[in-house]
């Protein structure tokens, strides 16, 4: 059980109230409309998304679930080798096992038929219900990451392979998943790999390390669930953000102030998700780098119009809440437009854009609304403190030696190069990125 379970339970009433109010929110209000769409479409009526797995899927899709659970125990090992020949043999063996199972048990024309029918029905319903599609997307994303690396911990010979020849059974469904969520990366994302990988009881469904020690499994579970818990705490804040914009743009600054004060009061609990999870007893520094961060990376790509395009893996910087908060506070975006299209689902991007387009921070400053300015600054103070402490907190996780692989982060792929030959140089590079973000939080 997650260390966050008690916190989540205490917050449940606020969460349920916010979810109900979002569904009843005013029509023709851009921010509320995008928030409602996020909940109803991608979230399957909830947020974080509701996802169902295995038995709830159309029969033609269920072999994927069964196959992943069968092959996953062969993916990870605690017997780590730095021998390229040994690692190549292990990787080849795993991939052959996956290819054989997919070829023998997946009826590809039927899979294409059911996914096409679902796509043609639109995102609201379709032949595969939204919650089932969410769960299916988690399964395919995990299987693609497992196939991409073919061995956990990630090893150098895997990192050096930049173009991956996926079985068609993993290529075809991923194209539907990308269109459904509006992303372009060949790797998974926070939505598919974390948010859609838990059932309603908070149980993780697909694991990279399910056959390994409790220390490793606990680290994988707690790190993944951290993103789910963050979004659960975030939903009432999203509602207050939308409400504050609604009231300010109608001239009711007192009501806007009430919502801002609510955000200030709710934010500490959300930020505690990280301080309670990113500690040694919940996520061991001994195993995180190799068994959790490693397989979440991607570092591979494709040739488009004669040019090699590489995709990154999962990154905490993709987390929905922090992108929403930055948009609400009119902060400079962290990602380029291309980066957003690659890794951030379209429904989330539209919510960010609505927050930016209809936010009131600049208008409040120009109007001299001092009380509103005070509460905006109170939100910013909390985010600045979080970003400063988080920068120090993750350092101990990222500096653990992993001699079997090149220097790499999940969200920035392989960093090792002539310019970045060692971990200390890589940390300076990453620290510079985090420092820049901290300075922009104002």
Tab-separated table of C-alpha atoms in Angstrom:
chain	number	residue	atom	x	y	z
A	1	UNK	CA	0.000	0.000	0.000
A	2	UNK	CA	1.223	3.484	-0.842
A	3	UNK	CA	2.366	5.818	1.962
A	4	UNK	CA	-0.082	8.267	0.387
A	5	UNK	CA	-3.187	6.124	0.961
A	6	UNK	CA	-4.128	7.855	4.213
A	7	UNK	CA	-3.641	11.317	2.710
A	8	UNK	CA	-5.765	10.368	-0.302
A	9	UNK	CA	-8.488	8.973	1.963
A	10	UNK	CA	-8.646	12.166	4.046
A	11	UNK	CA	-8.948	14.246	0.877
A	12	UNK	CA	-11.677	12.071	-0.667
A	13	UNK	CA	-14.644	14.325	0.151
A	14	UNK	CA	-12.997	17.394	-1.383
A	15	UNK	CA	-12.159	15.310	-4.435
A	16	UNK	CA	-15.710	13.996	-4.868
A	17	UNK	CA	-17.172	17.478	-4.424
A	18	UNK	CA	-14.846	18.915	-7.069
A	19	UNK	CA	-15.595	16.089	-9.507
A	20	UNK	CA	-19.353	16.638	-9.128
A	21	UNK	CA	-19.047	20.396	-9.562
A	22	UNK	CA	-16.874	20.063	-12.659
A	23	UNK	CA	-19.507	17.866	-14.289
A	24	UNK	CA	-22.158	20.509	-13.464
A	25	UNK	CA	-19.970	23.461	-14.453
A	26	UNK	CA	-21.344	26.344	-16.543
A	27	UNK	CA	-21.681	25.808	-20.287
A	28	UNK	CA	-19.803	27.960	-22.806
A	29	UNK	CA	-17.044	28.780	-20.337
A	30	UNK	CA	-13.746	27.865	-22.074
A	31	UNK	CA	-11.726	26.767	-19.033
A	32	UNK	CA	-14.592	24.761	-17.546
A	33	UNK	CA	-15.295	23.211	-20.946
A	34	UNK	CA	-11.717	21.978	-21.322
A	35	UNK	CA	-11.613	20.742	-17.733
A	36	UNK	CA	-14.885	18.909	-18.237
A	37	UNK	CA	-13.570	17.412	-21.479
A	38	UNK	CA	-10.428	16.206	-19.712
A	39	UNK	CA	-12.575	14.428	-17.114
A	40	UNK	CA	-15.212	13.000	-19.439
A	41	UNK	CA	-13.134	12.000	-22.473
A	42	UNK	CA	-9.601	11.037	-21.452
A	43	UNK	CA	-10.595	10.504	-17.829
A	44	UNK	CA	-13.585	8.238	-18.570
A	45	UNK	CA	-15.650	10.306	-16.120
A	46	UNK	CA	-12.912	10.818	-13.560
A	47	UNK	CA	-9.495	12.366	-13.022
A	48	UNK	CA	-6.942	10.880	-12.683
A	49	UNK	CA	-8.306	8.677	-15.461
A	50	UNK	CA	-10.427	5.660	-14.731
A	51	UNK	CA	-8.908	2.581	-16.368
A	52	UNK	CA	-10.001	-1.044	-16.519
A	53	UNK	CA	-7.797	-3.914	-17.563
A	54	UNK	CA	-7.981	-7.373	-19.097
A	55	UNK	CA	-11.425	-8.924	-18.668
A	56	UNK	CA	-13.288	-5.681	-19.424
A	57	UNK	CA	-11.757	-5.363	-22.903
A	58	UNK	CA	-13.217	-6.734	-26.123
A	59	UNK	CA	-12.113	-10.367	-26.453
A	60	UNK	CA	-9.744	-9.692	-29.373
A	61	UNK	CA	-7.669	-7.311	-27.230
A	62	UNK	CA	-7.365	-9.509	-24.133
A	63	UNK	CA	-4.362	-11.560	-25.335
A	64	UNK	CA	-2.206	-8.450	-24.926
A	65	UNK	CA	-2.984	-8.333	-21.204
A	66	UNK	CA	-2.270	-12.027	-20.725
A	67	UNK	CA	0.910	-11.949	-22.796
A	68	UNK	CA	2.379	-9.021	-20.883
A	69	UNK	CA	1.786	-10.695	-17.531
A	70	UNK	CA	3.410	-13.875	-18.873
A	71	UNK	CA	6.532	-12.305	-20.396
A	72	UNK	CA	7.209	-9.594	-17.803
A	73	UNK	CA	8.967	-11.949	-15.332
A	74	UNK	CA	11.643	-12.567	-18.000
A	75	UNK	CA	12.398	-8.847	-18.454
A	76	UNK	CA	14.160	-7.830	-15.248
A	77	UNK	CA	17.065	-9.339	-13.367
A	78	UNK	CA	19.003	-8.691	-10.186
A	79	UNK	CA	21.976	-10.497	-11.746
A	80	UNK	CA	23.348	-7.443	-13.550
A	81	UNK	CA	26.030	-7.927	-16.192
A	82	UNK	CA	28.316	-5.468	-17.964
A	83	UNK	CA	29.191	-8.054	-20.619
A	84	UNK	CA	27.769	-6.948	-23.964
A	85	UNK	CA	27.504	-10.492	-25.312
A	86	UNK	CA	25.594	-11.711	-22.264
A	87	UNK	CA	23.249	-8.732	-22.410
A	88	UNK	CA	22.681	-9.095	-26.148
A	89	UNK	CA	21.712	-12.734	-25.679
A	90	UNK	CA	19.317	-11.850	-22.862
A	91	UNK	CA	17.700	-9.116	-24.928
A	92	UNK	CA	17.334	-11.283	-28.012
A	93	UNK	CA	15.773	-14.067	-25.952
A	94	UNK	CA	13.197	-11.730	-24.414
A	95	UNK	CA	12.234	-10.193	-27.739
A	96	UNK	CA	11.837	-13.575	-29.372
A	97	UNK	CA	9.539	-14.651	-26.530
A	98	UNK	CA	7.381	-11.544	-27.028
A	99	UNK	CA	7.271	-11.815	-30.827
A	100	UNK	CA	6.303	-15.488	-30.708
A	101	UNK	CA	3.482	-14.933	-28.222
A	102	UNK	CA	2.091	-11.954	-30.126
A	103	UNK	CA	2.244	-13.714	-33.486
A	104	UNK	CA	0.551	-16.859	-32.200
A	105	UNK	CA	-2.173	-15.297	-30.054
A	106	UNK	CA	-3.053	-11.847	-31.418
A	107	UNK	CA	-5.446	-11.698	-34.379
A	108	UNK	CA	-4.177	-8.500	-35.954
A	109	UNK	CA	-7.020	-7.956	-38.475
A	110	UNK	CA	-9.545	-8.301	-35.636
A	111	UNK	CA	-7.549	-5.913	-33.456
A	112	UNK	CA	-7.493	-3.382	-36.283
A	113	UNK	CA	-11.219	-3.849	-36.793
A	114	UNK	CA	-12.190	-3.208	-33.178
A	115	UNK	CA	-9.849	-0.230	-32.813
A	116	UNK	CA	-11.055	1.261	-36.103
A	117	UNK	CA	-14.662	0.876	-34.998
A	118	UNK	CA	-13.836	2.547	-31.685
A	119	UNK	CA	-12.025	5.394	-33.424
A	120	UNK	CA	-14.888	5.966	-35.853
A	121	UNK	CA	-17.373	6.198	-33.005
A	122	UNK	CA	-15.430	9.143	-31.584
A	123	UNK	CA	-13.698	9.601	-28.265
A	124	UNK	CA	-16.859	9.750	-26.171
A	125	UNK	CA	-17.808	6.097	-26.386
A	126	UNK	CA	-17.077	3.663	-29.191
A	127	UNK	CA	-16.870	-0.079	-29.261
A	128	UNK	CA	-14.120	-0.066	-26.641
A	129	UNK	CA	-15.368	2.057	-23.691
A	130	UNK	CA	-13.056	4.897	-22.593
A	131	UNK	CA	-11.993	3.201	-19.349
A	132	UNK	CA	-11.137	0.004	-21.222
A	133	UNK	CA	-9.225	1.954	-23.863
A	134	UNK	CA	-7.247	3.682	-21.103
A	135	UNK	CA	-6.281	0.333	-19.613
A	136	UNK	CA	-5.416	-1.064	-23.033
A	137	UNK	CA	-3.181	1.937	-23.709
A	138	UNK	CA	-1.265	1.216	-20.496
A	139	UNK	CA	-0.739	-2.398	-21.545
A	140	UNK	CA	0.555	-1.510	-25.010
A	141	UNK	CA	2.770	1.273	-23.661
A	142	UNK	CA	4.337	-1.049	-21.103
A	143	UNK	CA	4.839	-3.784	-23.661
A	144	UNK	CA	6.507	-1.336	-26.055
A	145	UNK	CA	8.859	-0.095	-23.329
A	146	UNK	CA	9.616	-3.686	-22.351
A	147	UNK	CA	10.325	-4.580	-25.986
A	148	UNK	CA	12.360	-1.431	-26.596
A	149	UNK	CA	14.768	-2.236	-23.720
A	150	UNK	CA	14.309	-6.034	-23.586
A	151	UNK	CA	16.321	-6.106	-20.364
A	152	UNK	CA	16.056	-4.263	-17.051
A	153	UNK	CA	18.306	-2.735	-15.831
A	154	UNK	CA	18.830	-0.956	-19.142
A	155	UNK	CA	22.228	-1.751	-20.681
A	156	UNK	CA	24.594	-0.041	-23.114
A	157	UNK	CA	23.871	-2.347	-26.044
A	158	UNK	CA	20.200	-1.433	-25.705
A	159	UNK	CA	20.883	2.285	-25.501
A	160	UNK	CA	22.994	2.142	-28.646
A	161	UNK	CA	20.056	0.817	-30.691
A	162	UNK	CA	18.216	3.885	-31.936
A	163	UNK	CA	15.768	2.445	-34.485
A	164	UNK	CA	13.585	-0.312	-33.027
A	165	UNK	CA	11.915	-2.871	-35.285
A	166	UNK	CA	8.694	-3.439	-33.357
A	167	UNK	CA	6.351	-6.315	-34.179
A	168	UNK	CA	3.299	-5.105	-36.097
A	169	UNK	CA	1.186	-6.275	-33.148
A	170	UNK	CA	2.739	-3.427	-31.135
A	171	UNK	CA	2.978	-0.874	-33.948
A	172	UNK	CA	-0.636	-0.955	-35.112
A	173	UNK	CA	-2.382	-0.390	-31.752
A	174	UNK	CA	0.091	2.328	-30.805
A	175	UNK	CA	-0.943	4.358	-33.850
A	176	UNK	CA	-4.563	4.262	-32.628
A	177	UNK	CA	-3.498	5.200	-29.098
A	178	UNK	CA	-1.484	8.170	-30.375
A	179	UNK	CA	-4.431	9.449	-32.395
A	180	UNK	CA	-6.818	8.938	-29.497
A	181	UNK	CA	-4.749	11.028	-27.087
A	182	UNK	CA	-3.223	13.347	-29.661
A	183	UNK	CA	0.473	12.568	-29.094
A	184	UNK	CA	3.217	11.653	-31.553
A	185	UNK	CA	6.024	10.043	-29.538
A	186	UNK	CA	6.835	6.390	-30.138
A	187	UNK	CA	7.357	5.975	-26.393
A	188	UNK	CA	4.870	6.075	-23.557
A	189	UNK	CA	3.877	9.079	-21.490
A	190	UNK	CA	2.599	9.953	-18.019
A	191	UNK	CA	-0.985	9.285	-19.123
A	192	UNK	CA	-0.425	5.802	-20.549
A	193	UNK	CA	2.330	4.488	-18.291
A	194	UNK	CA	1.323	5.882	-14.913
A	195	UNK	CA	-2.167	7.356	-14.767
A	196	UNK	CA	-3.845	4.505	-16.674
A	197	UNK	CA	-1.882	1.712	-14.991
A	198	UNK	CA	-3.851	1.504	-11.730
A	199	UNK	CA	-7.278	0.105	-10.956
A	200	UNK	CA	-9.840	1.845	-8.764
A	201	UNK	CA	-8.427	0.137	-5.665
A	202	UNK	CA	-5.015	1.683	-6.313
A	203	UNK	CA	-3.409	-1.563	-7.469
A	204	UNK	CA	-0.724	-1.392	-10.154
A	205	UNK	CA	-1.502	-3.648	-13.128
A	206	UNK	CA	1.615	-3.802	-15.307
A	207	UNK	CA	5.072	-3.902	-13.736
A	208	UNK	CA	8.582	-4.064	-15.105
A	209	UNK	CA	9.867	-5.676	-11.923
A	210	UNK	CA	7.039	-7.868	-10.687
A	211	UNK	CA	9.262	-10.931	-10.233
A	212	UNK	CA	11.995	-9.159	-8.257
A	213	UNK	CA	12.560	-8.220	-4.608
A	214	UNK	CA	10.083	-6.318	-2.465
A	215	UNK	CA	12.508	-3.384	-2.294
A	216	UNK	CA	12.445	-3.005	-6.084
A	217	UNK	CA	8.701	-3.588	-6.454
A	218	UNK	CA	7.939	-1.072	-3.710
A	219	UNK	CA	10.073	1.557	-5.423
A	220	UNK	CA	8.323	0.958	-8.749
A	221	UNK	CA	4.865	1.081	-7.188
A	222	UNK	CA	5.434	4.182	-5.076
A	223	UNK	CA	7.074	6.161	-7.862
A	224	UNK	CA	4.266	5.335	-10.302
A	225	UNK	CA	1.483	5.985	-7.791
A	226	UNK	CA	2.999	9.355	-6.904
A	227	UNK	CA	1.763	10.697	-10.249
A	228	UNK	CA	-1.728	9.284	-9.703
A	229	UNK	CA	-1.979	10.750	-6.200
A	230	UNK	CA	-0.750	14.136	-7.443
A	231	UNK	CA	-3.591	14.346	-9.948
A	232	UNK	CA	-6.144	13.296	-7.357
A	233	UNK	CA	-5.037	16.156	-5.110
A	234	UNK	CA	-4.903	18.414	-8.162
A	235	UNK	CA	-8.518	18.023	-9.275
A	236	UNK	CA	-10.035	20.297	-6.574
A	237	UNK	CA	-7.303	22.830	-7.364
A	238	UNK	CA	-8.147	22.700	-11.077
A	239	UNK	CA	-11.761	23.386	-10.153
A	240	UNK	CA	-10.788	26.387	-8.024
A	241	UNK	CA	-8.535	27.706	-10.794
A	242	UNK	CA	-11.382	27.509	-13.296
A	243	UNK	CA	-13.768	29.074	-10.769
A	244	UNK	CA	-11.400	31.955	-10.017
A	245	UNK	CA	-11.070	32.717	-13.738
A	246	UNK	CA	-14.859	32.531	-14.149
A	247	UNK	CA	-15.443	35.027	-11.322
A	248	UNK	CA	-12.640	37.448	-12.195
A	249	UNK	CA	-13.723	37.742	-15.805
A	250	UNK	CA	-17.237	38.598	-14.587
A	251	UNK	CA	-16.020	41.255	-12.220
A	252	UNK	CA	-16.659	39.339	-8.998
A	253	UNK	CA	-13.216	39.794	-7.525
A	254	UNK	CA	-14.287	38.824	-4.023
A	255	UNK	CA	-15.453	35.402	-5.226
A	256	UNK	CA	-12.226	35.085	-7.212
A	257	UNK	CA	-10.286	35.797	-4.039
A	258	UNK	CA	-12.138	33.027	-2.206
A	259	UNK	CA	-11.038	30.519	-4.855
A	260	UNK	CA	-7.439	31.743	-4.760
A	261	UNK	CA	-7.344	31.341	-0.981
A	262	UNK	CA	-8.699	27.816	-1.416
A	263	UNK	CA	-5.844	27.010	-3.815
A	264	UNK	CA	-3.308	28.372	-1.324
A	265	UNK	CA	-4.830	26.144	1.356
A	266	UNK	CA	-4.998	22.999	-0.792
A	267	UNK	CA	-1.563	23.210	-2.387
A	268	UNK	CA	0.543	22.024	0.598
A	269	UNK	CA	-1.188	18.619	0.655
A	270	UNK	CA	-0.464	18.112	-3.040
A	271	UNK	CA	3.200	19.024	-2.661
A	272	UNK	CA	3.523	16.679	0.330
A	273	UNK	CA	2.901	13.815	-2.095
A	274	UNK	CA	6.505	14.242	-3.240
A	275	UNK	CA	8.112	14.780	0.162
A	276	UNK	CA	6.371	11.682	1.540
A	277	UNK	CA	7.269	9.506	-1.451
A	278	UNK	CA	10.756	10.540	-2.553
A	279	UNK	CA	12.411	9.240	0.610
A	280	UNK	CA	14.629	6.237	1.181
A	281	UNK	CA	11.997	4.135	2.976
A	282	UNK	CA	9.525	4.456	0.092
A	283	UNK	CA	11.789	4.605	-2.967
A	284	UNK	CA	15.261	3.251	-2.344
A	285	UNK	CA	18.089	5.140	-4.003
A	286	UNK	CA	19.815	1.773	-4.393
A	287	UNK	CA	17.279	0.565	-6.966
A	288	UNK	CA	15.422	3.554	-8.438
A	289	UNK	CA	17.916	4.509	-11.142
A	290	UNK	CA	18.263	1.012	-12.555
A	291	UNK	CA	14.815	-0.502	-12.054
A	292	UNK	CA	12.380	2.432	-12.157
A	293	UNK	CA	13.914	5.313	-14.088
A	294	UNK	CA	15.715	3.131	-16.631
A	295	UNK	CA	12.786	1.310	-18.276
A	296	UNK	CA	10.730	4.533	-18.273
A	297	UNK	CA	13.264	6.084	-20.652
A	298	UNK	CA	13.055	5.776	-24.441
A	299	UNK	CA	16.026	7.238	-26.318
A	300	UNK	CA	15.048	5.850	-29.715
A	301	UNK	CA	13.352	7.276	-32.750
A	302	UNK	CA	12.544	7.074	-36.430
A	303	UNK	CA	13.592	8.511	-39.769
A	304	UNK	CA	11.198	11.185	-41.063
A	305	UNK	CA	11.954	12.769	-44.451
A	306	UNK	CA	15.533	11.568	-44.221
A	307	UNK	CA	16.074	13.027	-40.750
A	308	UNK	CA	16.488	11.035	-37.534
A	309	UNK	CA	13.972	12.133	-34.890
A	310	UNK	CA	14.591	10.875	-31.351
A	311	UNK	CA	11.934	10.659	-28.651
A	312	UNK	CA	12.448	10.942	-24.916
A	313	UNK	CA	10.787	8.849	-22.258
A	314	UNK	CA	8.683	9.719	-19.239
A	315	UNK	CA	9.603	12.765	-17.199
A	316	UNK	CA	8.237	14.362	-14.061
A	317	UNK	CA	8.189	17.583	-16.061
A	318	UNK	CA	5.316	16.055	-18.079
A	319	UNK	CA	3.110	15.879	-14.955
A	320	UNK	CA	-0.238	17.523	-15.637
A	321	UNK	CA	-0.510	19.599	-12.464
A	322	UNK	CA	2.697	21.560	-12.924
A	323	UNK	CA	1.883	22.395	-16.520
A	324	UNK	CA	-1.623	23.533	-15.499
A	325	UNK	CA	-0.204	25.607	-12.646
A	326	UNK	CA	2.333	27.285	-14.929
A	327	UNK	CA	-0.410	28.144	-17.419
A	328	UNK	CA	-2.710	29.495	-14.686
A	329	UNK	CA	0.104	31.658	-13.312
A	330	UNK	CA	1.062	32.906	-16.800
A	331	UNK	CA	4.577	31.472	-16.515
A	332	UNK	CA	6.679	30.776	-19.586
A	333	UNK	CA	5.955	27.284	-20.963
A	334	UNK	CA	8.511	24.588	-20.137
A	335	UNK	CA	8.146	22.748	-23.447
A	336	UNK	CA	8.358	23.752	-27.059
A	337	UNK	CA	5.185	23.272	-29.080
A	338	UNK	CA	6.738	20.197	-30.671
A	339	UNK	CA	7.612	18.784	-27.254
A	340	UNK	CA	4.039	19.300	-26.113
A	341	UNK	CA	2.664	17.479	-29.157
A	342	UNK	CA	5.010	14.573	-28.613
A	343	UNK	CA	4.420	13.849	-24.948
A	344	UNK	CA	1.370	15.721	-23.615
A	345	UNK	CA	-2.140	14.514	-24.578
A	346	UNK	CA	-4.229	16.977	-26.548
A	347	UNK	CA	-6.946	17.334	-23.911
A	348	UNK	CA	-4.308	18.480	-21.435
A	349	UNK	CA	-2.763	20.882	-23.937
A	350	UNK	CA	-6.169	22.441	-24.551
A	351	UNK	CA	-6.673	22.919	-20.816
A	352	UNK	CA	-3.277	24.627	-20.533
A	353	UNK	CA	-4.157	26.885	-23.459
A	354	UNK	CA	-7.526	27.817	-21.989
A	355	UNK	CA	-5.847	28.713	-18.684
A	356	UNK	CA	-3.343	30.896	-20.538
A	357	UNK	CA	-5.904	32.565	-22.786
A	358	UNK	CA	-8.444	33.379	-20.077
A	359	UNK	CA	-6.248	33.788	-17.002
A	360	UNK	CA	-6.294	37.070	-15.124
A	361	UNK	CA	-2.889	37.514	-13.496
A	362	UNK	CA	-1.704	40.223	-15.888
A	363	UNK	CA	-5.087	41.969	-15.833
A	364	UNK	CA	-5.122	41.930	-12.029
A	365	UNK	CA	-1.641	43.461	-11.908
A	366	UNK	CA	-2.617	46.214	-14.347
A	367	UNK	CA	-5.798	46.914	-12.379
A	368	UNK	CA	-3.912	47.150	-9.094
A	369	UNK	CA	-5.842	44.291	-7.483
A	370	UNK	CA	-3.471	43.983	-4.553
A	371	UNK	CA	-5.332	41.318	-2.560
A	372	UNK	CA	-5.473	39.063	-5.599
A	373	UNK	CA	-1.781	39.734	-6.193
A	374	UNK	CA	-1.017	38.649	-2.626
A	375	UNK	CA	-2.710	35.263	-3.109
A	376	UNK	CA	-1.032	34.721	-6.483
A	377	UNK	CA	2.300	35.359	-4.771
A	378	UNK	CA	1.364	32.900	-1.996
A	379	UNK	CA	0.866	30.214	-4.649
A	380	UNK	CA	4.161	31.114	-6.317
A	381	UNK	CA	6.037	30.978	-3.000
A	382	UNK	CA	4.909	27.414	-2.453
A	383	UNK	CA	5.912	26.382	-5.968
A	384	UNK	CA	9.309	28.083	-5.657
A	385	UNK	CA	9.980	26.323	-2.364
A	386	UNK	CA	8.904	23.009	-3.862
A	387	UNK	CA	11.104	23.424	-6.927
A	388	UNK	CA	14.103	24.375	-4.811
A	389	UNK	CA	13.731	21.418	-2.436
A	390	UNK	CA	12.819	18.994	-5.225
A	391	UNK	CA	15.978	19.950	-7.061
A	392	UNK	CA	18.006	18.872	-4.020
A	393	UNK	CA	15.817	15.829	-3.333
A	394	UNK	CA	16.263	14.176	-6.721
A	395	UNK	CA	20.021	14.707	-6.794
A	396	UNK	CA	20.669	11.680	-4.577
A	397	UNK	CA	18.605	9.479	-6.899
A	398	UNK	CA	20.271	10.611	-10.104
A	399	UNK	CA	23.873	10.226	-8.928
A	400	UNK	CA	23.759	6.494	-8.134
A	401	UNK	CA	26.309	4.583	-10.270
A	402	UNK	CA	24.947	2.339	-13.033
A	403	UNK	CA	28.043	0.904	-14.756
A	404	UNK	CA	26.024	-1.328	-17.077
A	405	UNK	CA	24.667	1.663	-18.984
A	406	UNK	CA	25.492	5.063	-20.429
A	407	UNK	CA	24.499	8.162	-18.453
A	408	UNK	CA	20.790	8.692	-19.062
A	409	UNK	CA	17.636	10.222	-17.658
A	410	UNK	CA	14.158	9.071	-18.611
A	411	UNK	CA	13.005	12.490	-19.746
A	412	UNK	CA	16.218	13.552	-21.500
A	413	UNK	CA	17.376	10.193	-22.872
A	414	UNK	CA	21.102	9.419	-23.165
A	415	UNK	CA	23.214	12.330	-21.941
A	416	UNK	CA	26.666	10.740	-22.099
A	417	UNK	CA	28.785	12.308	-24.822
A	418	UNK	CA	32.120	14.009	-25.367
A	419	UNK	CA	30.641	17.100	-23.724
A	420	UNK	CA	29.073	15.093	-20.867
A	421	UNK	CA	31.502	12.243	-20.153
A	422	UNK	CA	30.640	11.595	-16.503
A	423	UNK	CA	27.764	11.756	-14.038
A	424	UNK	CA	28.978	14.955	-12.324
A	425	UNK	CA	28.942	16.819	-15.638
A	426	UNK	CA	25.512	15.393	-16.438
A	427	UNK	CA	24.204	16.568	-13.074
A	428	UNK	CA	25.467	20.084	-13.741
A	429	UNK	CA	23.625	19.980	-17.069
A	430	UNK	CA	20.379	18.824	-15.444
A	431	UNK	CA	20.795	21.170	-12.503
A	432	UNK	CA	21.040	24.065	-14.916
A	433	UNK	CA	17.685	23.094	-16.430
A	434	UNK	CA	16.043	22.904	-12.992
A	435	UNK	CA	17.627	26.171	-11.885
A	436	UNK	CA	16.291	27.931	-14.966
A	437	UNK	CA	12.780	26.662	-14.219
A	438	UNK	CA	13.051	27.831	-10.623
A	439	UNK	CA	14.078	31.322	-11.732
A	440	UNK	CA	11.095	31.501	-14.093
A	441	UNK	CA	8.659	30.706	-11.256
A	442	UNK	CA	7.895	34.327	-10.442
